[in-house]
mmCIF file of C-alpha atoms and ligand atoms in Angstrom:
data_model
loop_
_atom_site.group_PDB
_atom_site.id
_atom_site.type_symbol
_atom_site.label_atom_id
_atom_site.label_comp_id
_atom_site.label_asym_id
_atom_site.label_seq_id
_atom_site.Cartn_x
_atom_site.Cartn_y
_atom_site.Cartn_z
ATOM 1 C CA MET A 1 -129.677 -155.896 49.960
ATOM 2 C CA THR A 2 -128.064 -154.356 46.840
ATOM 3 C CA THR A 3 -124.621 -152.845 46.805
ATOM 4 C CA ALA A 4 -124.186 -149.489 45.062
ATOM 5 C CA LEU A 5 -121.743 -149.674 42.148
ATOM 6 C CA ALA A 6 -119.135 -146.934 41.673
ATOM 7 C CA ASN A 7 -120.398 -146.287 38.126
ATOM 8 C CA PRO A 8 -124.182 -146.233 37.759
ATOM 9 C CA LEU A 9 -123.832 -146.432 33.928
ATOM 10 C CA LEU A 10 -123.055 -149.685 32.085
ATOM 11 C CA PRO A 11 -119.425 -149.226 31.058
ATOM 12 C CA VAL A 12 -119.841 -149.444 27.267
ATOM 13 C CA TYR A 13 -117.944 -146.184 26.741
ATOM 14 C CA PRO A 14 -114.408 -145.276 27.863
ATOM 15 C CA PRO A 15 -114.195 -143.119 31.010
ATOM 16 C CA VAL A 16 -115.225 -139.538 30.215
ATOM 17 C CA PRO A 17 -112.368 -137.013 30.247
ATOM 18 C CA VAL A 18 -114.579 -133.899 30.529
ATOM 19 C CA ILE A 19 -118.099 -133.011 31.586
ATOM 20 C CA PHE A 20 -119.685 -130.305 29.441
ATOM 21 C CA LEU A 21 -122.327 -128.010 30.850
ATOM 22 C CA ASP A 22 -123.036 -125.506 28.077
ATOM 23 C CA GLY A 23 -122.830 -125.166 24.331
ATOM 24 C CA ASP A 24 -123.047 -122.061 22.176
ATOM 25 C CA GLY A 25 -122.363 -122.141 18.436
ATOM 26 C CA LEU A 26 -118.931 -123.660 17.941
ATOM 27 C CA TRP A 27 -118.055 -123.548 21.622
ATOM 28 C CA LEU A 28 -118.510 -125.844 24.612
ATOM 29 C CA VAL A 29 -117.990 -125.000 28.279
ATOM 30 C CA ASP A 30 -116.963 -127.608 30.867
ATOM 31 C CA ASP A 31 -117.814 -127.850 34.574
ATOM 32 C CA ALA A 32 -114.746 -125.782 35.463
ATOM 33 C CA GLY A 33 -115.832 -122.942 33.145
ATOM 34 C CA ARG A 34 -113.208 -123.770 30.488
ATOM 35 C CA ARG A 35 -114.090 -123.154 26.818
ATOM 36 C CA TYR A 36 -113.418 -125.636 23.990
ATOM 37 C CA LEU A 37 -113.711 -125.227 20.233
ATOM 38 C CA ASP A 38 -115.904 -128.077 18.991
ATOM 39 C CA PHE A 39 -114.621 -129.825 15.847
ATOM 40 C CA ALA A 40 -116.542 -133.013 16.651
ATOM 41 C CA ALA A 41 -120.134 -131.651 16.783
ATOM 42 C CA GLY A 42 -121.267 -134.567 18.934
ATOM 43 C CA ILE A 43 -119.943 -137.011 16.261
ATOM 44 C CA ALA A 44 -121.206 -135.167 13.197
ATOM 45 C CA VAL A 45 -124.566 -134.295 14.750
ATOM 46 C CA VAL A 46 -124.768 -130.633 15.772
ATOM 47 C CA GLY A 47 -124.454 -129.300 12.232
ATOM 48 C CA LEU A 48 -125.864 -125.848 12.913
ATOM 49 C CA GLY A 49 -123.817 -125.431 16.096
ATOM 50 C CA HIS A 50 -124.994 -125.636 19.676
ATOM 51 C CA ARG A 51 -128.329 -123.959 20.465
ATOM 52 C CA HIS A 52 -128.801 -122.642 16.932
ATOM 53 C CA PRO A 53 -131.776 -120.242 17.155
ATOM 54 C CA ALA A 54 -133.871 -121.875 14.385
ATOM 55 C CA PRO A 55 -134.200 -125.475 15.688
ATOM 56 C CA LEU A 56 -134.173 -124.104 19.249
ATOM 57 C CA ALA A 57 -137.213 -121.890 18.566
ATOM 58 C CA ALA A 58 -138.982 -124.661 16.618
ATOM 59 C CA ALA A 59 -138.430 -127.218 19.403
ATOM 60 C CA HIS A 60 -139.499 -124.722 22.094
ATOM 61 C CA ALA A 61 -142.674 -123.843 20.205
ATOM 62 C CA GLN A 62 -143.515 -127.531 19.770
ATOM 63 C CA LEU A 63 -142.759 -128.294 23.441
ATOM 64 C CA ASP A 64 -145.345 -125.686 24.312
ATOM 65 C CA ARG A 65 -147.994 -127.337 22.069
ATOM 66 C CA LEU A 66 -147.760 -131.132 21.915
ATOM 67 C CA TRP A 67 -145.038 -133.639 22.887
ATOM 68 C CA HIS A 68 -146.392 -137.009 21.847
ATOM 69 C CA VAL A 69 -149.528 -138.727 20.561
ATOM 70 C CA SER A 70 -148.057 -141.907 18.940
ATOM 71 C CA ASN A 71 -148.273 -142.867 15.295
ATOM 72 C CA LEU A 72 -151.906 -143.872 15.694
ATOM 73 C CA PHE A 73 -152.533 -140.187 14.952
ATOM 74 C CA GLY A 74 -150.965 -137.543 12.770
ATOM 75 C CA THR A 75 -148.895 -134.580 13.844
ATOM 76 C CA GLU A 76 -147.976 -131.601 11.727
ATOM 77 C CA PRO A 77 -144.174 -131.724 12.191
ATOM 78 C CA ALA A 78 -143.727 -135.331 10.961
ATOM 79 C CA GLY A 79 -145.743 -134.626 7.797
ATOM 80 C CA MET A 80 -143.903 -131.364 7.180
ATOM 81 C CA LEU A 81 -140.518 -133.020 7.631
ATOM 82 C CA ALA A 82 -141.423 -135.892 5.295
ATOM 83 C CA GLU A 83 -142.468 -133.374 2.635
ATOM 84 C CA ARG A 84 -139.227 -131.428 2.973
ATOM 85 C CA LEU A 85 -137.087 -134.572 2.717
ATOM 86 C CA SER A 86 -139.072 -135.838 -0.255
ATOM 87 C CA GLU A 87 -138.466 -132.529 -1.991
ATOM 88 C CA ARG A 88 -134.711 -132.695 -1.287
ATOM 89 C CA PHE A 89 -134.567 -136.287 -2.539
ATOM 90 C CA GLY A 90 -136.776 -135.730 -5.568
ATOM 91 C CA GLY A 91 -139.716 -137.936 -4.540
ATOM 92 C CA ALA A 92 -139.622 -140.259 -1.532
ATOM 93 C CA GLN A 93 -141.659 -141.463 1.436
ATOM 94 C CA ALA A 94 -140.253 -141.291 4.968
ATOM 95 C CA PHE A 95 -140.357 -143.582 7.978
ATOM 96 C CA PHE A 96 -139.223 -141.858 11.161
ATOM 97 C CA CYS A 97 -137.495 -143.544 14.100
ATOM 98 C CA ASN A 98 -135.135 -142.398 16.851
ATOM 99 C CA SER A 99 -131.585 -143.256 15.811
ATOM 100 C CA GLY A 100 -129.327 -144.323 12.992
ATOM 101 C CA THR A 101 -129.314 -147.986 13.850
ATOM 102 C CA GLU A 102 -133.123 -148.053 13.817
ATOM 103 C CA ALA A 103 -133.129 -146.466 10.368
ATOM 104 C CA ILE A 104 -130.860 -149.313 9.192
ATOM 105 C CA GLU A 105 -133.185 -151.897 10.752
ATOM 106 C CA ALA A 106 -136.062 -150.338 8.811
ATOM 107 C CA ALA A 107 -134.016 -150.520 5.591
ATOM 108 C CA LEU A 108 -133.124 -154.192 6.179
ATOM 109 C CA LYS A 109 -136.776 -155.076 6.725
ATOM 110 C CA TYR A 110 -137.967 -152.957 3.807
ATOM 111 C CA ALA A 111 -135.556 -154.600 1.371
ATOM 112 C CA ARG A 112 -136.489 -158.066 2.538
ATOM 113 C CA LYS A 113 -140.203 -157.405 2.099
ATOM 114 C CA ALA A 114 -139.781 -155.575 -1.219
ATOM 115 C CA THR A 115 -137.517 -158.150 -2.876
ATOM 116 C CA GLY A 116 -138.376 -161.354 -1.013
ATOM 117 C CA LYS A 117 -134.615 -161.976 -0.857
ATOM 118 C CA PRO A 118 -132.766 -162.255 2.469
ATOM 119 C CA GLY A 119 -129.239 -161.482 1.233
ATOM 120 C CA VAL A 120 -127.404 -158.266 2.106
ATOM 121 C CA VAL A 121 -124.084 -157.118 0.686
ATOM 122 C CA ALA A 122 -122.170 -154.588 2.768
ATOM 123 C CA LEU A 123 -118.515 -153.550 2.923
ATOM 124 C CA GLU A 124 -115.470 -154.444 4.953
ATOM 125 C CA GLY A 125 -114.795 -151.576 7.366
ATOM 126 C CA SER A 126 -118.396 -150.352 7.299
ATOM 127 C CA PHE A 127 -120.365 -149.176 10.320
ATOM 128 C CA HIS A 128 -124.151 -149.276 10.343
ATOM 129 C CA GLY A 129 -125.044 -149.422 14.043
ATOM 130 C CA ARG A 130 -125.169 -151.544 17.174
ATOM 131 C CA THR A 131 -128.523 -153.353 17.086
ATOM 132 C CA LEU A 132 -128.229 -156.943 15.901
ATOM 133 C CA GLY A 133 -129.482 -156.350 12.339
ATOM 134 C CA ALA A 134 -127.307 -153.274 11.742
ATOM 135 C CA LEU A 135 -124.355 -154.981 13.455
ATOM 136 C CA SER A 136 -124.785 -157.955 11.102
ATOM 137 C CA ALA A 137 -124.097 -155.583 8.202
ATOM 138 C CA THR A 138 -121.175 -153.875 9.976
ATOM 139 C CA GLY A 139 -117.857 -155.057 8.551
ATOM 140 C CA GLN A 140 -115.731 -154.666 11.686
ATOM 141 C CA THR A 141 -114.761 -157.899 13.472
ATOM 142 C CA ALA A 142 -113.985 -156.274 16.820
ATOM 143 C CA LYS A 143 -117.516 -154.881 17.120
ATOM 144 C CA ARG A 144 -119.191 -158.127 15.994
ATOM 145 C CA VAL A 145 -117.272 -161.004 17.487
ATOM 146 C CA ALA A 146 -118.756 -161.094 20.995
ATOM 147 C CA PHE A 147 -122.294 -161.049 19.588
ATOM 148 C CA GLU A 148 -122.129 -163.782 16.983
ATOM 149 C CA PRO A 149 -124.007 -165.560 15.555
ATOM 150 C CA LEU A 150 -125.492 -162.549 13.790
ATOM 151 C CA LEU A 151 -127.946 -162.430 10.865
ATOM 152 C CA PRO A 152 -127.129 -164.970 8.154
ATOM 153 C CA HIS A 153 -127.033 -164.090 4.424
ATOM 154 C CA VAL A 154 -124.769 -161.039 4.857
ATOM 155 C CA ARG A 155 -121.663 -160.915 2.648
ATOM 156 C CA PHE A 156 -118.893 -158.321 2.722
ATOM 157 C CA ALA A 157 -117.092 -156.876 -0.289
ATOM 158 C CA GLN A 158 -113.924 -154.773 -0.364
ATOM 159 C CA PRO A 159 -114.593 -151.021 -0.703
ATOM 160 C CA ASN A 160 -113.872 -149.639 -4.187
ATOM 161 C CA ASP A 161 -113.206 -153.125 -5.602
ATOM 162 C CA VAL A 162 -115.854 -153.761 -8.257
ATOM 163 C CA GLU A 163 -114.785 -157.401 -8.765
ATOM 164 C CA SER A 164 -115.177 -158.131 -5.077
ATOM 165 C CA LEU A 165 -118.617 -156.476 -5.124
ATOM 166 C CA GLU A 166 -119.732 -158.499 -8.127
ATOM 167 C CA ALA A 167 -118.479 -161.697 -6.468
ATOM 168 C CA ALA A 168 -120.417 -160.915 -3.279
ATOM 169 C CA VAL A 169 -123.740 -160.168 -5.008
ATOM 170 C CA GLY A 170 -125.720 -163.340 -5.652
ATOM 171 C CA ASP A 171 -129.206 -164.498 -6.606
ATOM 172 C CA ASP A 172 -130.314 -164.115 -2.989
ATOM 173 C CA THR A 173 -129.123 -160.463 -2.676
ATOM 174 C CA GLY A 174 -132.007 -158.102 -1.958
ATOM 175 C CA LEU A 175 -130.002 -155.179 -0.601
ATOM 176 C CA ILE A 176 -126.646 -153.513 -1.128
ATOM 177 C CA LEU A 177 -125.900 -151.256 1.835
ATOM 178 C CA LEU A 178 -123.121 -148.661 1.520
ATOM 179 C CA GLU A 179 -121.874 -145.503 3.219
ATOM 180 C CA PRO A 180 -120.839 -142.948 0.553
ATOM 181 C CA ILE A 181 -117.917 -142.171 2.883
ATOM 182 C CA GLN A 182 -117.199 -144.753 5.575
ATOM 183 C CA GLY A 183 -117.255 -142.595 8.700
ATOM 184 C CA GLU A 184 -116.444 -144.767 11.698
ATOM 185 C CA GLY A 185 -114.367 -147.010 9.417
ATOM 186 C CA GLY A 186 -111.742 -144.289 8.896
ATOM 187 C CA VAL A 187 -113.276 -141.582 6.655
ATOM 188 C CA ARG A 188 -112.911 -143.642 3.449
ATOM 189 C CA PRO A 189 -114.831 -142.329 0.417
ATOM 190 C CA LEU A 190 -116.340 -144.682 -2.161
ATOM 191 C CA SER A 191 -115.497 -143.948 -5.780
ATOM 192 C CA PRO A 192 -118.278 -142.989 -8.214
ATOM 193 C CA ASP A 193 -117.353 -146.049 -10.343
ATOM 194 C CA PHE A 194 -117.863 -148.399 -7.434
ATOM 195 C CA LEU A 195 -121.197 -146.820 -6.549
ATOM 196 C CA GLN A 196 -122.312 -147.055 -10.156
ATOM 197 C CA ALA A 197 -121.439 -150.771 -10.188
ATOM 198 C CA ALA A 198 -123.524 -151.198 -7.022
ATOM 199 C CA ARG A 199 -126.372 -149.335 -8.701
ATOM 200 C CA ALA A 200 -126.193 -151.618 -11.726
ATOM 201 C CA ALA A 201 -126.615 -154.790 -9.610
ATOM 202 C CA ASP A 202 -130.005 -156.480 -9.406
ATOM 203 C CA ALA A 203 -130.769 -155.427 -5.822
ATOM 204 C CA LEU A 204 -132.089 -152.442 -3.927
ATOM 205 C CA LEU A 205 -129.357 -149.902 -3.183
ATOM 206 C CA CYS A 206 -129.444 -148.260 0.251
ATOM 207 C CA LEU A 207 -127.029 -145.449 0.933
ATOM 208 C CA ASP A 208 -126.377 -145.013 4.629
ATOM 209 C CA GLU A 209 -126.128 -141.218 4.879
ATOM 210 C CA ILE A 210 -126.444 -141.186 8.646
ATOM 211 C CA GLN A 211 -123.032 -139.510 8.942
ATOM 212 C CA THR A 212 -122.696 -137.957 5.458
ATOM 213 C CA GLY A 213 -126.228 -136.555 5.057
ATOM 214 C CA VAL A 214 -127.899 -133.218 5.869
ATOM 215 C CA GLY A 215 -125.188 -131.115 4.273
ATOM 216 C CA ARG A 216 -122.080 -132.548 5.910
ATOM 217 C CA THR A 217 -120.216 -133.213 2.653
ATOM 218 C CA GLY A 218 -121.235 -129.976 0.906
ATOM 219 C CA THR A 219 -124.476 -131.197 -0.716
ATOM 220 C CA PHE A 220 -127.645 -132.151 1.166
ATOM 221 C CA PHE A 221 -127.025 -135.840 0.370
ATOM 222 C CA ALA A 222 -123.486 -137.033 -0.371
ATOM 223 C CA PHE A 223 -124.820 -139.143 -3.264
ATOM 224 C CA GLU A 224 -125.582 -135.944 -5.204
ATOM 225 C CA GLN A 225 -121.829 -135.714 -5.889
ATOM 226 C CA LEU A 226 -121.483 -139.337 -6.956
ATOM 227 C CA GLY A 227 -123.778 -139.773 -9.940
ATOM 228 C CA VAL A 228 -126.085 -142.376 -8.383
ATOM 229 C CA ARG A 229 -129.643 -142.262 -7.138
ATOM 230 C CA PRO A 230 -130.344 -144.859 -4.443
ATOM 231 C CA ASP A 231 -133.620 -146.659 -3.738
ATOM 232 C CA LEU A 232 -133.276 -146.176 0.006
ATOM 233 C CA VAL A 233 -131.463 -143.602 2.153
ATOM 234 C CA THR A 234 -130.933 -143.656 5.897
ATOM 235 C CA LEU A 235 -130.479 -140.418 7.853
ATOM 236 C CA ALA A 236 -130.065 -139.623 11.559
ATOM 237 C CA LYS A 237 -127.249 -137.717 13.317
ATOM 238 C CA GLY A 238 -127.450 -134.158 11.905
ATOM 239 C CA LEU A 239 -131.132 -134.215 11.031
ATOM 240 C CA ALA A 240 -132.465 -132.563 14.215
ATOM 241 C CA ASN A 241 -129.191 -130.873 15.319
ATOM 242 C CA GLY A 242 -128.917 -133.070 18.418
ATOM 243 C CA LEU A 243 -132.445 -134.179 19.237
ATOM 244 C CA PRO A 244 -132.927 -137.914 18.648
ATOM 245 C CA ILE A 245 -134.258 -138.839 15.225
ATOM 246 C CA GLY A 246 -133.668 -141.386 12.480
ATOM 247 C CA CYS A 247 -135.235 -141.718 9.054
ATOM 248 C CA LEU A 248 -135.575 -144.214 6.222
ATOM 249 C CA LEU A 249 -136.379 -142.607 2.892
ATOM 250 C CA VAL A 250 -137.837 -144.848 0.189
ATOM 251 C CA ALA A 251 -137.660 -143.477 -3.351
ATOM 252 C CA ASP A 252 -141.037 -143.224 -5.058
ATOM 253 C CA ASP A 253 -139.957 -145.730 -7.701
ATOM 254 C CA ALA A 254 -139.142 -148.307 -4.986
ATOM 255 C CA ALA A 255 -142.287 -147.605 -2.957
ATOM 256 C CA GLY A 256 -145.118 -149.890 -1.971
ATOM 257 C CA ALA A 257 -143.561 -152.740 0.009
ATOM 258 C CA PHE A 258 -144.631 -151.766 3.543
ATOM 259 C CA VAL A 259 -148.283 -151.910 4.579
ATOM 260 C CA PRO A 260 -149.838 -151.080 7.958
ATOM 261 C CA GLY A 261 -148.469 -153.400 10.627
ATOM 262 C CA ASP A 262 -145.152 -154.141 8.872
ATOM 263 C CA HIS A 263 -143.075 -151.754 10.942
ATOM 264 C CA GLY A 264 -143.409 -149.075 13.614
ATOM 265 C CA SER A 265 -141.926 -147.161 16.532
ATOM 266 C CA THR A 266 -143.640 -145.642 19.565
ATOM 267 C CA PHE A 267 -141.476 -142.528 19.599
ATOM 268 C CA GLY A 268 -140.692 -142.387 15.866
ATOM 269 C CA GLY A 269 -141.719 -139.075 14.316
ATOM 270 C CA ASN A 270 -141.724 -137.360 17.693
ATOM 271 C CA PRO A 271 -143.185 -133.880 17.101
ATOM 272 C CA VAL A 272 -140.441 -132.018 18.979
ATOM 273 C CA SER A 273 -137.629 -133.775 17.100
ATOM 274 C CA CYS A 274 -139.461 -133.367 13.781
ATOM 275 C CA ALA A 275 -140.125 -129.654 14.384
ATOM 276 C CA ALA A 276 -136.418 -129.098 15.084
ATOM 277 C CA ALA A 277 -135.532 -131.170 12.004
ATOM 278 C CA CYS A 278 -137.777 -129.047 9.750
ATOM 279 C CA ALA A 279 -135.842 -125.986 10.906
ATOM 280 C CA VAL A 280 -132.547 -127.791 10.241
ATOM 281 C CA VAL A 281 -133.545 -128.821 6.704
ATOM 282 C CA ASP A 282 -134.600 -125.223 5.963
ATOM 283 C CA ALA A 283 -131.282 -123.919 7.303
ATOM 284 C CA VAL A 284 -129.232 -126.228 5.062
ATOM 285 C CA ASP A 285 -129.550 -123.864 2.117
ATOM 286 C CA ASP A 286 -127.208 -123.020 -0.755
ATOM 287 C CA ALA A 287 -125.266 -120.493 1.342
ATOM 288 C CA LEU A 288 -124.624 -122.992 4.140
ATOM 289 C CA LEU A 289 -123.629 -125.717 1.665
ATOM 290 C CA ALA A 290 -121.218 -123.257 0.012
ATOM 291 C CA ASN A 291 -119.720 -122.579 3.447
ATOM 292 C CA VAL A 292 -119.270 -126.332 4.035
ATOM 293 C CA ARG A 293 -117.352 -126.643 0.767
ATOM 294 C CA GLU A 294 -115.285 -123.491 1.341
ATOM 295 C CA GLN A 295 -114.307 -124.204 4.946
ATOM 296 C CA GLY A 296 -113.844 -127.887 4.118
ATOM 297 C CA THR A 297 -111.305 -126.957 1.444
ATOM 298 C CA ARG A 298 -109.505 -124.629 3.859
ATOM 299 C CA LEU A 299 -109.441 -127.207 6.650
ATOM 300 C CA ARG A 300 -108.271 -129.936 4.312
ATOM 301 C CA ALA A 301 -105.431 -127.786 2.975
ATOM 302 C CA GLY A 302 -104.352 -126.982 6.544
ATOM 303 C CA LEU A 303 -104.533 -130.636 7.601
ATOM 304 C CA ALA A 304 -102.335 -131.621 4.671
ATOM 305 C CA GLU A 305 -99.588 -129.377 6.102
ATOM 306 C CA LEU A 306 -99.594 -130.873 9.586
ATOM 307 C CA PRO A 307 -96.563 -132.830 10.767
ATOM 308 C CA GLY A 308 -97.117 -136.565 11.364
ATOM 309 C CA VAL A 309 -100.360 -136.584 9.383
ATOM 310 C CA ALA A 310 -100.848 -138.106 5.907
ATOM 311 C CA GLU A 311 -102.911 -136.798 2.975
ATOM 312 C CA PRO A 312 -106.454 -135.994 4.239
ATOM 313 C CA ARG A 313 -109.546 -137.811 2.873
ATOM 314 C CA GLY A 314 -113.266 -137.083 2.881
ATOM 315 C CA ALA A 315 -115.530 -134.368 1.556
ATOM 316 C CA GLY A 316 -116.857 -131.059 2.844
ATOM 317 C CA LEU A 317 -116.612 -131.030 6.627
ATOM 318 C CA LEU A 318 -116.160 -134.771 7.114
ATOM 319 C CA LEU A 319 -112.401 -135.125 6.947
ATOM 320 C CA GLY A 320 -109.938 -137.737 8.147
ATOM 321 C CA ALA A 321 -106.226 -138.336 7.901
ATOM 322 C CA ASP A 322 -103.908 -141.191 8.865
ATOM 323 C CA THR A 323 -101.660 -140.347 11.804
ATOM 324 C CA GLU A 324 -98.223 -141.735 12.653
ATOM 325 C CA ARG A 325 -98.934 -141.782 16.380
ATOM 326 C CA PRO A 326 -102.184 -143.322 17.742
ATOM 327 C CA ALA A 327 -105.052 -140.948 16.941
ATOM 328 C CA ALA A 328 -106.315 -141.260 20.532
ATOM 329 C CA GLU A 329 -103.150 -139.441 21.695
ATOM 330 C CA HIS A 330 -103.935 -136.531 19.365
ATOM 331 C CA VAL A 331 -107.557 -136.461 20.498
ATOM 332 C CA ALA A 332 -106.496 -136.310 24.163
ATOM 333 C CA THR A 333 -103.816 -133.649 23.617
ATOM 334 C CA ALA A 334 -106.158 -131.512 21.537
ATOM 335 C CA LEU A 335 -108.752 -131.690 24.312
ATOM 336 C CA GLU A 336 -106.152 -130.547 26.861
ATOM 337 C CA ARG A 337 -105.522 -127.562 24.575
ATOM 338 C CA GLY A 338 -109.187 -126.690 24.202
ATOM 339 C CA LEU A 339 -110.079 -128.369 20.909
ATOM 340 C CA VAL A 340 -112.534 -131.264 20.579
ATOM 341 C CA VAL A 341 -111.702 -133.649 17.715
ATOM 342 C CA LEU A 342 -112.465 -137.296 16.893
ATOM 343 C CA SER A 343 -110.670 -140.421 15.831
ATOM 344 C CA ALA A 344 -112.011 -143.040 13.410
ATOM 345 C CA GLY A 345 -109.983 -146.154 14.091
ATOM 346 C CA GLU A 346 -106.578 -146.406 15.746
ATOM 347 C CA HIS A 347 -104.608 -144.212 13.372
ATOM 348 C CA VAL A 348 -107.166 -141.860 11.820
ATOM 349 C CA LEU A 349 -107.830 -138.355 13.062
ATOM 350 C CA ARG A 350 -111.390 -137.276 12.142
ATOM 351 C CA LEU A 351 -112.748 -133.726 12.005
ATOM 352 C CA ALA A 352 -116.472 -132.972 11.734
ATOM 353 C CA PRO A 353 -117.061 -129.397 12.950
ATOM 354 C CA PRO A 354 -120.480 -127.738 12.793
ATOM 355 C CA LEU A 355 -121.360 -126.761 9.213
ATOM 356 C CA VAL A 356 -121.558 -123.108 10.295
ATOM 357 C CA VAL A 357 -117.825 -123.019 11.113
ATOM 358 C CA GLY A 358 -116.043 -119.860 9.957
ATOM 359 C CA ARG A 359 -112.573 -119.126 8.634
ATOM 360 C CA ASP A 360 -111.217 -117.895 11.969
ATOM 361 C CA GLU A 361 -112.340 -121.029 13.784
ATOM 362 C CA VAL A 362 -110.792 -123.249 11.103
ATOM 363 C CA ASP A 363 -107.511 -121.370 11.494
ATOM 364 C CA HIS A 364 -107.707 -121.549 15.293
ATOM 365 C CA ALA A 365 -108.261 -125.325 15.153
ATOM 366 C CA LEU A 366 -105.349 -125.751 12.738
ATOM 367 C CA THR A 367 -103.030 -123.761 15.028
ATOM 368 C CA ILE A 368 -103.870 -126.080 17.912
ATOM 369 C CA LEU A 369 -103.552 -129.193 15.714
ATOM 370 C CA GLU A 370 -100.137 -128.056 14.533
ATOM 371 C CA GLU A 371 -98.909 -128.141 18.149
ATOM 372 C CA VAL A 372 -100.743 -131.400 18.844
ATOM 373 C CA THR A 373 -99.366 -133.382 15.917
ATOM 374 C CA ALA A 374 -95.784 -131.975 16.111
HETATM 375 N N1 LIG B 401 -124.593 -145.560 10.204
HETATM 376 C C1 LIG B 401 -123.556 -144.730 10.176
HETATM 377 C C2 LIG B 401 -122.907 -144.410 8.866
HETATM 378 C C3 LIG B 401 -123.084 -144.148 11.356
HETATM 379 O O1 LIG B 401 -122.031 -143.322 11.312
HETATM 380 C C4 LIG B 401 -123.732 -144.447 12.571
HETATM 381 C C5 LIG B 401 -123.233 -143.881 13.837
HETATM 382 O O2 LIG B 401 -122.103 -143.502 13.960
HETATM 383 C C6 LIG B 401 -124.819 -145.319 12.556
HETATM 384 C C7 LIG B 401 -125.232 -145.860 11.356
HETATM 385 C C8 LIG B 401 -125.560 -145.651 13.827
HETATM 386 O O3 LIG B 401 -126.251 -144.523 14.268
HETATM 387 P P1 LIG B 401 -126.789 -144.431 15.792
HETATM 388 O O4 LIG B 401 -125.586 -144.358 16.666
HETATM 389 O O5 LIG B 401 -127.639 -143.195 15.810
HETATM 390 O O6 LIG B 401 -127.585 -145.670 16.050
#
């Protein structure tokens, strides 16, 4: 006979403080009917806000037509999404999967096949996901230690230290994997110089834009602001505004390594997720990107004025700042006051509101944060 456990979920997350029932734009409603302003967007996912009409209508329409046929056949939404992303990138092929970590796995395999070299160089403090390949390239001891041994041939360099990067890259390096702004690692931007040094190395360059992509930093891809063009890009989080999706983009000039049978995913390219993602990509237009930059500047200026908070970092609407007190305390107090925010490490407060955030909501969030950090 089995005994029922108190928690039916494996306890890999901390206990939940709130249960949300509804979302609308920038607002969430909990099971007691209380409203919260959402400056977390499901960890930089719900870029267009909750239940945005465009991806909602696209997903509904697709639900009414076709849910799944597998990648043994074609569907219109996956092809349309690949075309849109290729256009944004300036010539690329897409592989679709279901999450960020799967997109990283695809990149690791692609680089190995394309270069024949097993070595990967990633950065201290990076975060690339929880599956064993992506975890092997994640430079955070606490997340890795219980699962070692991980993949061999991975070396870590110090962010923004060109000498350390050059020392880490060797003859066996097939892939350099970098986040333009380390998200989970504390909202730490890479400098254009460092990225250019990575580009100059004799290896494929993959930019992990899972957190920074799809408009979050004020351009569709963060790399557009950094003067580099990668060979590979990974996307996930914001791509379908909350439906599960991941993507590896391979630049046309790095194409050709994968052939049928090399990789795959039963659910990858799911028509409902891809239909929603097409609507998201269309919505991330010049006006929305201008809003990201404008509200990002306003939010950043307000954050810089907060007591107990150091100079903010980041770009667009992915912002972080070191806090004197543990960031978890600020996150909890903000939640009590009706504002959802994130941390990124023990002493970093992270803000990633929907890209559609307006001036009034930025000011409202700052008023609450002023009380929270005092
Ligand atoms: N890469 C980056 C930069 C991320 O921020 C994340 C998630 O936070 C991942 C990879 C992993 O994505 P997922 O949780 O969808 O597997």
